[in-house]
Amino acid sequence: MRIHHLRISAFGPFAGTEDIDFDRLSGHGLFLLNGPTGAGKTSVLDAICFALYGSVPGARQDGKRLRSDHAEPGREPAVTCEFSAQGRRFEVTRSPAWDKPSARGKNGFTTQQAKTLLRELVDGAWVEKSARNDEAGAEILALLGMDREQFTRVVMLPQGDFAAFLRSKAADRLELLQKLFGTQRFEALEHELARQAAEARDNVAELTGRLELLTARAESEAGALGLNEGAPPADNPAARLEWMVAAVGERHRELADLAVAAETGARERALAVEEEIGRRERRRRLEAAVTRRAAVQSAAPQLESLAARIARHRQAEVLAAHLAGVDAAGAKVRRAANAAESSVTLLRLAAAEEPELAGVRLDSAEDSAQGLSGVAGEELGRLRSLLAVVEARLPDEDRLQGLRTRHSALSGKRQGLAEGIDELAQRVATLEDERVTLARDVEPLELRAGTAALRAKEAAAAAELLDVVRRHAGAAFARDALKLKFDAAREHQLEAKRRWLDLREERLANAAAELAAQLEQDCPCPVCGSVEHPAPAAAGTGGPSLAQEEEDAHALYEAADAACTALGAELAGANEQVAVLAGQGGDMPEEEAVAAAGEARAAAADAESAVTELASVRTRLDALNADIAETAALKAGREAELARAAAAQAGLAEEVGALDTALAGLRSGHRSLSRRLRALEAAVAVLGKAVEAQAQLEQAQDQAMEAREQLELALPRAGFSTADEARDQLLSADNAAALERELRAGQDEAVRVSELFESEDIVRALGEQSDGYTVDEEHYAVLQTEAVDAGHKAREARLSAGLAGRCLESLTAIKAEYEAMAGAALEPAERAAMLAGLADAAAGRGDNTYRMSLNSYVLAARLEQVALAASERLVDMSDGRYLLQHTDARAARGAKSGLGLQVVDQWTGYRRDTSTLSGGESFMASLSLALGLADVVQQESGGVEIETLFVDEGFGSLDEQSLEQVMDALEGLRDGGRVVGLVSHVGEMKQRIGTQLQVLKGRNGSTLRISETLDALP
């Protein structure tokens, strides 16, 4: 990798734009990056690291502080680095996130996100490769073959770190070496071996515990039977289980025989108790039957009386209809008499108040009842004739009322017409005033309405901008969500790739064992063709399933890579959408867009309101002109109509007087013929009700007479002399039903008692009674006690036999499970011992006498390579005196070893610790170590050529001779076209190196310049 050009703008201490032509510096192979303290020498290296990796080394990784405080507020910070790698030329431009001044932003600033642009020079033209931060970073990482940590250790050699590395303890060197060489997989292998060993130990412990648990269960089962005599010792669980099964089987057979005998005796005692219970129950039933027979015999007279009473009820029931008819006729006569009396009373009251009934004479209540039909009938005919005459003249009175109404209406009409004429005159004046007022408002409204089209366009543009702002915010949110998903997918893809490559490497290492596993006797070897296989390779740690694991890991990697690619394409589309919307103004703050849209809508609404109001005013003016003409015409018409109404009213007054005189006699003192008609109708109704009530009374009396005659004829036939006698014998339906149920229940009880004495139990009980059987409580108690005791003994014997049987079954199952489990535990125990030894060896324990872990062993090999590479340069720098040598000697007090370093003094032949070197010697040793480590890491990174190298500080500790030797060694790094940049402010270095990249510090920021002379800095 070679750096060709670097452009720095508003970055770090550099306020403006600084261009560095590294191709010009490369012409001399060795150049000096110098300047006063704090001028920005390290910031040049930070800019290179930021351009390639998007962050700076060490504690300066806070990207938000990368923008220069000296730069103008609106100047965008950016770093552009042009470099070549793997035969291709690239240019990467990165800009960190920064706050851009904006009148619309919060607190006067708008946050600009970090940006990246990666381009490649193809056929003389720059072709864009990526504009995404993550995608460009992944591309550069693949090109350089180093991450940021390795780059800062290999290309930018920090002397302070390697001096500390040189003097540190072996355990402290592990962290840096592991980061540079990526040996985490060996540490992960240690952990995996430890996990598998612990898992195997847990499995063995679990199997042992389960065996002990089975033994304890067997002891518990057998202990319940009290079997201990003659048992084998507890340290031989298999023989002890065999003995327990045999002893429990013998005990089970003995208890089973005892249980059968006890069951037989218990059944005999229970049968005797059941027979005694049967005899006692039959005796109880016999006594109950005798009691019921005595009760039936005592109730026989009462049943005969009930039967006679029910028979008399049946006779009287024949006359029930006649009796009901007589009662109903009597009630009807009473109701009719009451109605007739009420009608006479109403007639008397009406005759006293109504003049139309003055012709009816009622001297007393008795006379009115006897002669009412004749008197009321004559008067009723006269009133009905008069009613017909009055009803015939009702239309004349209606006509008179209509004439009067028309007369009154004409009076009201004349008054209304007069008032309407006045109102119309006033309305004409009001409309004229309104027309003048509206005419004054037309001109201002025309001016406001003329801007309606312009205001509508402005409102539409503001609404469209607001929509773009909101879409931009949504697109940015969606893009950020996609970015998180892409980062996760990228991480998953890298992890899947790492897993696949690890398995492939392990499979390649195990290839011989994999081929050996496929060899068969007398079959040719697929490699050499021989049919003899005297020494096939031993299996590695992967086992035969390693090939399948590699295929599965590769499939997972391809799936993760496809998913990552798809998400990358989707994220690129989202970024493009955000950029398009930003170009349309979408990055405006939403509050400002909402306010602008509101103002535009308000202006458009005001102009549109003026258009509507102007149209309304013009329409109103037209309506006013028409209304004024129409009102004037209406006023003239109403004046003519008023004259016609006055003439018609005079003619109606004459006609009303003539008709009113003709109808006055028929009213007979009433206000109208209608009132006279209602009075006549009321009188006719009262007379008609009185006549009708008298007729209904006479009809009811005739019907009551006929019902009594029919009852007198039916009494002798039913066996009764009077109606009261028949009424006394009748029962209500509920009482008759109750008596019949009582009679039927008594009869049924007599039948059941008779059948009871014919049943088998009662007959048998009578036989036992005749044989002299009596209830003996003492004998029954003795039988029960014997049966209970026998049952308890049988149950205890049965339980004992069942317990022994279950114990035998359980012990048999435990014995079989123990034997199977004991056989299965042999292989896990052997595997656990093997894994434990392997894990201890990998972790630096057990038989590992060097106390060196697998990770330390791998890193020790790398450190040995670093020491050899460093010694080549240290020999030149120290005039052939010193060498660096790796040592794997065991550390003191059992500490882990493998990463030790010693310095070999070839002048004395002694080895000593690196901490004994002087300051200048330490600088030379650490510089050599850094250069050697860079060479080894470069080889580990796939042989990537590092053609641009920086060495940072430390030269001030060297004397003149040592500095000369170091400079000679550094100049040797230029072989093969390599460019070396030395970072220092030592005066002697400025005199020795003519090509310099000078950093000039000022109050307004730092600047850069390339000097190819030996002139000192001003």
PDB file of N, CA, C and O in Angstrom, residues 620-673:
ATOM      1  N   ARG A 620     -75.520  40.602  -4.792  1.00  0.00           N
ATOM      2  CA  ARG A 620     -76.453  41.324  -3.911  1.00  0.00           C
ATOM      3  C   ARG A 620     -76.912  42.636  -4.554  1.00  0.00           C
ATOM      4  O   ARG A 620     -78.078  43.023  -4.420  1.00  0.00           O
ATOM      5  N   LEU A 621     -76.004  43.332  -5.244  1.00  0.00           N
ATOM      6  CA  LEU A 621     -76.403  44.578  -5.909  1.00  0.00           C
ATOM      7  C   LEU A 621     -77.459  44.311  -6.988  1.00  0.00           C
ATOM      8  O   LEU A 621     -78.455  45.033  -7.100  1.00  0.00           O
ATOM      9  N   ASP A 622     -77.222  43.258  -7.771  1.00  0.00           N
ATOM     10  CA  ASP A 622     -78.224  42.913  -8.795  1.00  0.00           C
ATOM     11  C   ASP A 622     -79.555  42.573  -8.152  1.00  0.00           C
ATOM     12  O   ASP A 622     -80.625  42.986  -8.634  1.00  0.00           O
ATOM     13  N   ALA A 623     -79.482  41.844  -7.037  1.00  0.00           N
ATOM     14  CA  ALA A 623     -80.724  41.479  -6.361  1.00  0.00           C
ATOM     15  C   ALA A 623     -81.421  42.711  -5.785  1.00  0.00           C
ATOM     16  O   ALA A 623     -82.662  42.798  -5.783  1.00  0.00           O
ATOM     17  N   LEU A 624     -80.627  43.676  -5.292  1.00  0.00           N
ATOM     18  CA  LEU A 624     -81.235  44.885  -4.726  1.00  0.00           C
ATOM     19  C   LEU A 624     -81.966  45.680  -5.811  1.00  0.00           C
ATOM     20  O   LEU A 624     -83.100  46.163  -5.593  1.00  0.00           O
ATOM     21  N   ASN A 625     -81.354  45.810  -6.968  1.00  0.00           N
ATOM     22  CA  ASN A 625     -82.029  46.559  -8.046  1.00  0.00           C
ATOM     23  C   ASN A 625     -83.348  45.900  -8.437  1.00  0.00           C
ATOM     24  O   ASN A 625     -84.382  46.557  -8.605  1.00  0.00           O
ATOM     25  N   ALA A 626     -83.299  44.564  -8.549  1.00  0.00           N
ATOM     26  CA  ALA A 626     -84.539  43.861  -8.905  1.00  0.00           C
ATOM     27  C   ALA A 626     -85.564  43.969  -7.785  1.00  0.00           C
ATOM     28  O   ALA A 626     -86.775  44.098  -8.029  1.00  0.00           O
ATOM     29  N   ASP A 627     -85.068  43.902  -6.543  1.00  0.00           N
ATOM     30  CA  ASP A 627     -85.988  43.952  -5.393  1.00  0.00           C
ATOM     31  C   ASP A 627     -86.657  45.320  -5.287  1.00  0.00           C
ATOM     32  O   ASP A 627     -87.844  45.429  -4.936  1.00  0.00           O
ATOM     33  N   ILE A 628     -85.910  46.388  -5.585  1.00  0.00           N
ATOM     34  CA  ILE A 628     -86.501  47.734  -5.509  1.00  0.00           C
ATOM     35  C   ILE A 628     -87.629  47.881  -6.539  1.00  0.00           C
ATOM     36  O   ILE A 628     -88.728  48.375  -6.229  1.00  0.00           O
ATOM     37  N   ALA A 629     -87.386  47.431  -7.773  1.00  0.00           N
ATOM     38  CA  ALA A 629     -88.431  47.524  -8.810  1.00  0.00           C
ATOM     39  C   ALA A 629     -89.648  46.671  -8.444  1.00  0.00           C
ATOM     40  O   ALA A 629     -90.809  47.081  -8.608  1.00  0.00           O
ATOM     41  N   GLU A 630     -89.348  45.484  -7.913  1.00  0.00           N
ATOM     42  CA  GLU A 630     -90.448  44.586  -7.564  1.00  0.00           C
ATOM     43  C   GLU A 630     -91.267  45.147  -6.408  1.00  0.00           C
ATOM     44  O   GLU A 630     -92.505  45.052  -6.392  1.00  0.00           O
ATOM     45  N   THR A 631     -90.613  45.773  -5.434  1.00  0.00           N
ATOM     46  CA  THR A 631     -91.333  46.331  -4.271  1.00  0.00           C
ATOM     47  C   THR A 631     -92.223  47.510  -4.698  1.00  0.00           C
ATOM     48  O   THR A 631     -93.364  47.649  -4.216  1.00  0.00           O
ATOM     49  N   ALA A 632     -91.743  48.306  -5.579  1.00  0.00           N
ATOM     50  CA  ALA A 632     -92.565  49.445  -6.051  1.00  0.00           C
ATOM     51  C   ALA A 632     -93.818  48.951  -6.783  1.00  0.00           C
ATOM     52  O   ALA A 632     -94.931  49.472  -6.600  1.00  0.00           O
ATOM     53  N   ALA A 633     -93.666  47.931  -7.628  1.00  0.00           N
ATOM     54  CA  ALA A 633     -94.823  47.383  -8.346  1.00  0.00           C
ATOM     55  C   ALA A 633     -95.804  46.749  -7.377  1.00  0.00           C
ATOM     56  O   ALA A 633     -97.039  46.868  -7.524  1.00  0.00           O
ATOM     57  N   LEU A 634     -95.282  46.071  -6.336  1.00  0.00           N
ATOM     58  CA  LEU A 634     -96.156  45.425  -5.353  1.00  0.00           C
ATOM     59  C   LEU A 634     -96.950  46.470  -4.566  1.00  0.00           C
ATOM     60  O   LEU A 634     -98.128  46.267  -4.244  1.00  0.00           O
ATOM     61  N   LYS A 635     -96.350  47.614  -4.266  1.00  0.00           N
ATOM     62  CA  LYS A 635     -97.035  48.676  -3.518  1.00  0.00           C
ATOM     63  C   LYS A 635     -98.212  49.224  -4.341  1.00  0.00           C
ATOM     64  O   LYS A 635     -99.324  49.417  -3.818  1.00  0.00           O
ATOM     65  N   ALA A 636     -98.031  49.408  -5.625  1.00  0.00           N
ATOM     66  CA  ALA A 636     -99.135  49.913  -6.463  1.00  0.00           C
ATOM     67  C   ALA A 636    -100.268  48.894  -6.538  1.00  0.00           C
ATOM     68  O   ALA A 636    -101.465  49.238  -6.478  1.00  0.00           O
ATOM     69  N   GLY A 637     -99.933  47.602  -6.624  1.00  0.00           N
ATOM     70  CA  GLY A 637    -100.975  46.575  -6.677  1.00  0.00           C
ATOM     71  C   GLY A 637    -101.788  46.519  -5.398  1.00  0.00           C
ATOM     72  O   GLY A 637    -103.010  46.302  -5.424  1.00  0.00           O
ATOM     73  N   ARG A 638    -101.136  46.660  -4.270  1.00  0.00           N
ATOM     74  CA  ARG A 638    -101.860  46.604  -2.994  1.00  0.00           C
ATOM     75  C   ARG A 638    -102.780  47.812  -2.811  1.00  0.00           C
ATOM     76  O   ARG A 638    -103.843  47.700  -2.166  1.00  0.00           O
ATOM     77  N   GLU A 639    -102.438  48.958  -3.298  1.00  0.00           N
ATOM     78  CA  GLU A 639    -103.322  50.122  -3.198  1.00  0.00           C
ATOM     79  C   GLU A 639    -104.610  49.888  -3.992  1.00  0.00           C
ATOM     80  O   GLU A 639    -105.719  50.218  -3.536  1.00  0.00           O
ATOM     81  N   ALA A 640    -104.534  49.253  -5.172  1.00  0.00           N
ATOM     82  CA  ALA A 640    -105.743  48.950  -5.947  1.00  0.00           C
ATOM     83  C   ALA A 640    -106.582  47.888  -5.238  1.00  0.00           C
ATOM     84  O   ALA A 640    -107.826  47.948  -5.205  1.00  0.00           O
ATOM     85  N   GLU A 641    -105.927  46.921  -4.625  1.00  0.00           N
ATOM     86  CA  GLU A 641    -106.661  45.854  -3.927  1.00  0.00           C
ATOM     87  C   GLU A 641    -107.382  46.398  -2.705  1.00  0.00           C
ATOM     88  O   GLU A 641    -108.479  45.938  -2.337  1.00  0.00           O
ATOM     89  N   LEU A 642    -106.865  47.417  -2.039  1.00  0.00           N
ATOM     90  CA  LEU A 642    -107.525  48.038  -0.880  1.00  0.00           C
ATOM     91  C   LEU A 642    -108.843  48.683  -1.283  1.00  0.00           C
ATOM     92  O   LEU A 642    -109.855  48.578  -0.570  1.00  0.00           O
ATOM     93  N   ALA A 643    -108.909  49.278  -2.421  1.00  0.00           N
ATOM     94  CA  ALA A 643    -110.164  49.904  -2.885  1.00  0.00           C
ATOM     95  C   ALA A 643    -111.220  48.845  -3.177  1.00  0.00           C
ATOM     96  O   ALA A 643    -112.416  48.995  -2.839  1.00  0.00           O
ATOM     97  N   ARG A 644    -110.836  47.730  -3.766  1.00  0.00           N
ATOM     98  CA  ARG A 644    -111.790  46.665  -4.063  1.00  0.00           C
ATOM     99  C   ARG A 644    -112.316  46.027  -2.783  1.00  0.00           C
ATOM    100  O   ARG A 644    -113.498  45.679  -2.676  1.00  0.00           O
ATOM    101  N   ALA A 645    -111.539  45.851  -1.754  1.00  0.00           N
ATOM    102  CA  ALA A 645    -111.979  45.254  -0.497  1.00  0.00           C
ATOM    103  C   ALA A 645    -113.002  46.132   0.217  1.00  0.00           C
ATOM    104  O   ALA A 645    -113.953  45.624   0.832  1.00  0.00           O
ATOM    105  N   ALA A 646    -112.895  47.422   0.153  1.00  0.00           N
ATOM    106  CA  ALA A 646    -113.857  48.317   0.803  1.00  0.00           C
ATOM    107  C   ALA A 646    -115.244  48.182   0.161  1.00  0.00           C
ATOM    108  O   ALA A 646    -116.275  48.134   0.849  1.00  0.00           O
ATOM    109  N   ALA A 647    -115.317  48.072  -1.152  1.00  0.00           N
ATOM    110  CA  ALA A 647    -116.609  47.925  -1.831  1.00  0.00           C
ATOM    111  C   ALA A 647    -117.256  46.594  -1.502  1.00  0.00           C
ATOM    112  O   ALA A 647    -118.470  46.495  -1.249  1.00  0.00           O
ATOM    113  N   ALA A 648    -116.516  45.493  -1.449  1.00  0.00           N
ATOM    114  CA  ALA A 648    -117.068  44.167  -1.143  1.00  0.00           C
ATOM    115  C   ALA A 648    -117.563  44.104   0.283  1.00  0.00           C
ATOM    116  O   ALA A 648    -118.572  43.458   0.571  1.00  0.00           O
ATOM    117  N   GLN A 649    -116.963  44.760   1.242  1.00  0.00           N
ATOM    118  CA  GLN A 649    -117.367  44.722   2.650  1.00  0.00           C
ATOM    119  C   GLN A 649    -118.729  45.378   2.842  1.00  0.00           C
ATOM    120  O   GLN A 649    -119.565  44.911   3.622  1.00  0.00           O
ATOM    121  N   ALA A 650    -119.041  46.414   2.130  1.00  0.00           N
ATOM    122  CA  ALA A 650    -120.350  47.094   2.253  1.00  0.00           C
ATOM    123  C   ALA A 650    -121.479  46.180   1.792  1.00  0.00           C
ATOM    124  O   ALA A 650    -122.557  46.093   2.413  1.00  0.00           O
ATOM    125  N   GLY A 651    -121.336  45.413   0.706  1.00  0.00           N
ATOM    126  CA  GLY A 651    -122.361  44.500   0.224  1.00  0.00           C
ATOM    127  C   GLY A 651    -122.615  43.359   1.203  1.00  0.00           C
ATOM    128  O   GLY A 651    -123.770  42.932   1.411  1.00  0.00           O
ATOM    129  N   LEU A 652    -121.602  42.815   1.851  1.00  0.00           N
ATOM    130  CA  LEU A 652    -121.758  41.715   2.806  1.00  0.00           C
ATOM    131  C   LEU A 652    -122.508  42.156   4.051  1.00  0.00           C
ATOM    132  O   LEU A 652    -123.287  41.382   4.638  1.00  0.00           O
ATOM    133  N   ALA A 653    -122.395  43.343   4.511  1.00  0.00           N
ATOM    134  CA  ALA A 653    -123.078  43.820   5.728  1.00  0.00           C
ATOM    135  C   ALA A 653    -124.598  43.796   5.526  1.00  0.00           C
ATOM    136  O   ALA A 653    -125.354  43.403   6.425  1.00  0.00           O
ATOM    137  N   GLU A 654    -125.040  44.118   4.388  1.00  0.00           N
ATOM    138  CA  GLU A 654    -126.484  44.114   4.099  1.00  0.00           C
ATOM    139  C   GLU A 654    -127.027  42.686   4.088  1.00  0.00           C
ATOM    140  O   GLU A 654    -128.106  42.391   4.649  1.00  0.00           O
ATOM    141  N   GLU A 655    -126.393  41.748   3.494  1.00  0.00           N
ATOM    142  CA  GLU A 655    -126.859  40.354   3.388  1.00  0.00           C
ATOM    143  C   GLU A 655    -126.876  39.676   4.763  1.00  0.00           C
ATOM    144  O   GLU A 655    -127.777  38.887   5.081  1.00  0.00           O
ATOM    145  N   VAL A 656    -125.924  39.962   5.667  1.00  0.00           N
ATOM    146  CA  VAL A 656    -125.859  39.371   7.012  1.00  0.00           C
ATOM    147  C   VAL A 656    -127.059  39.794   7.843  1.00  0.00           C
ATOM    148  O   VAL A 656    -127.666  38.996   8.580  1.00  0.00           O
ATOM    149  N   GLY A 657    -127.508  41.010   7.753  1.00  0.00           N
ATOM    150  CA  GLY A 657    -128.635  41.477   8.561  1.00  0.00           C
ATOM    151  C   GLY A 657    -129.936  40.769   8.179  1.00  0.00           C
ATOM    152  O   GLY A 657    -130.723  40.385   9.070  1.00  0.00           O
ATOM    153  N   ALA A 658    -130.197  40.512   6.927  1.00  0.00           N
ATOM    154  CA  ALA A 658    -131.427  39.858   6.497  1.00  0.00           C
ATOM    155  C   ALA A 658    -131.484  38.401   6.959  1.00  0.00           C
ATOM    156  O   ALA A 658    -132.513  37.923   7.467  1.00  0.00           O
ATOM    157  N   LEU A 659    -130.424  37.644   6.840  1.00  0.00           N
ATOM    158  CA  LEU A 659    -130.414  36.220   7.192  1.00  0.00           C
ATOM    159  C   LEU A 659    -130.469  36.026   8.706  1.00  0.00           C
ATOM    160  O   LEU A 659    -131.138  35.103   9.211  1.00  0.00           O
ATOM    161  N   ASP A 660    -129.911  36.896   9.471  1.00  0.00           N
ATOM    162  CA  ASP A 660    -129.912  36.775  10.933  1.00  0.00           C
ATOM    163  C   ASP A 660    -131.323  36.949  11.488  1.00  0.00           C
ATOM    164  O   ASP A 660    -131.738  36.274  12.432  1.00  0.00           O
ATOM    165  N   THR A 661    -132.131  37.822  10.911  1.00  0.00           N
ATOM    166  CA  THR A 661    -133.510  38.036  11.348  1.00  0.00           C
ATOM    167  C   THR A 661    -134.356  36.780  11.094  1.00  0.00           C
ATOM    168  O   THR A 661    -135.198  36.393  11.914  1.00  0.00           O
ATOM    169  N   ALA A 662    -134.129  36.070   9.979  1.00  0.00           N
ATOM    170  CA  ALA A 662    -134.903  34.881   9.632  1.00  0.00           C
ATOM    171  C   ALA A 662    -134.630  33.719  10.591  1.00  0.00           C
ATOM    172  O   ALA A 662    -135.520  32.906  10.867  1.00  0.00           O
ATOM    173  N   LEU A 663    -133.461  33.570  11.150  1.00  0.00           N
ATOM    174  CA  LEU A 663    -133.105  32.428  12.005  1.00  0.00           C
ATOM    175  C   LEU A 663    -133.262  32.691  13.496  1.00  0.00           C
ATOM    176  O   LEU A 663    -133.064  31.775  14.311  1.00  0.00           O
ATOM    177  N   ALA A 664    -133.672  33.875  13.918  1.00  0.00           N
ATOM    178  CA  ALA A 664    -133.732  34.202  15.345  1.00  0.00           C
ATOM    179  C   ALA A 664    -134.797  33.376  16.057  1.00  0.00           C
ATOM    180  O   ALA A 664    -134.626  32.971  17.216  1.00  0.00           O
ATOM    181  N   GLY A 665    -135.981  33.051  15.397  1.00  0.00           N
ATOM    182  CA  GLY A 665    -137.044  32.304  16.053  1.00  0.00           C
ATOM    183  C   GLY A 665    -136.641  30.873  16.351  1.00  0.00           C
ATOM    184  O   GLY A 665    -137.022  30.311  17.389  1.00  0.00           O
ATOM    185  N   LEU A 666    -135.932  30.201  15.484  1.00  0.00           N
ATOM    186  CA  LEU A 666    -135.548  28.813  15.693  1.00  0.00           C
ATOM    187  C   LEU A 666    -134.511  28.661  16.804  1.00  0.00           C
ATOM    188  O   LEU A 666    -134.368  27.579  17.367  1.00  0.00           O
ATOM    189  N   ARG A 667    -133.791  29.691  17.148  1.00  0.00           N
ATOM    190  CA  ARG A 667    -132.771  29.563  18.197  1.00  0.00           C
ATOM    191  C   ARG A 667    -133.407  29.415  19.572  1.00  0.00           C
ATOM    192  O   ARG A 667    -132.806  28.838  20.473  1.00  0.00           O
ATOM    193  N   SER A 668    -134.631  29.975  19.771  1.00  0.00           N
ATOM    194  CA  SER A 668    -135.382  29.835  21.033  1.00  0.00           C
ATOM    195  C   SER A 668    -134.509  30.214  22.226  1.00  0.00           C
ATOM    196  O   SER A 668    -134.384  29.472  23.198  1.00  0.00           O
ATOM    197  N   GLY A 669    -133.898  31.317  22.160  1.00  0.00           N
ATOM    198  CA  GLY A 669    -133.093  31.818  23.269  1.00  0.00           C
ATOM    199  C   GLY A 669    -131.658  31.318  23.283  1.00  0.00           C
ATOM    200  O   GLY A 669    -130.857  31.780  24.104  1.00  0.00           O
ATOM    201  N   HIS A 670    -131.272  30.358  22.425  1.00  0.00           N
ATOM    202  CA  HIS A 670    -129.893  29.868  22.354  1.00  0.00           C
ATOM    203  C   HIS A 670    -129.059  30.789  21.470  1.00  0.00           C
ATOM    204  O   HIS A 670    -129.594  31.478  20.599  1.00  0.00           O
ATOM    205  N   ARG A 671    -127.742  30.752  21.663  1.00  0.00           N
ATOM    206  CA  ARG A 671    -126.868  31.631  20.912  1.00  0.00           C
ATOM    207  C   ARG A 671    -126.798  31.236  19.449  1.00  0.00           C
ATOM    208  O   ARG A 671    -126.550  32.079  18.591  1.00  0.00           O
ATOM    209  N   SER A 672    -127.043  29.944  19.148  1.00  0.00           N
ATOM    210  CA  SER A 672    -126.964  29.485  17.770  1.00  0.00           C
ATOM    211  C   SER A 672    -127.824  28.253  17.604  1.00  0.00           C
ATOM    212  O   SER A 672    -128.250  27.626  18.590  1.00  0.00           O
ATOM    213  N   LEU A 673    -128.102  27.919  16.329  1.00  0.00           N
ATOM    214  CA  LEU A 673    -128.865  26.704  16.047  1.00  0.00           C
ATOM    215  C   LEU A 673    -128.078  25.457  16.468  1.00  0.00           C
ATOM    216  O   LEU A 673    -128.683  24.449  16.855  1.00  0.00           O
TER     217      LEU A 673
END
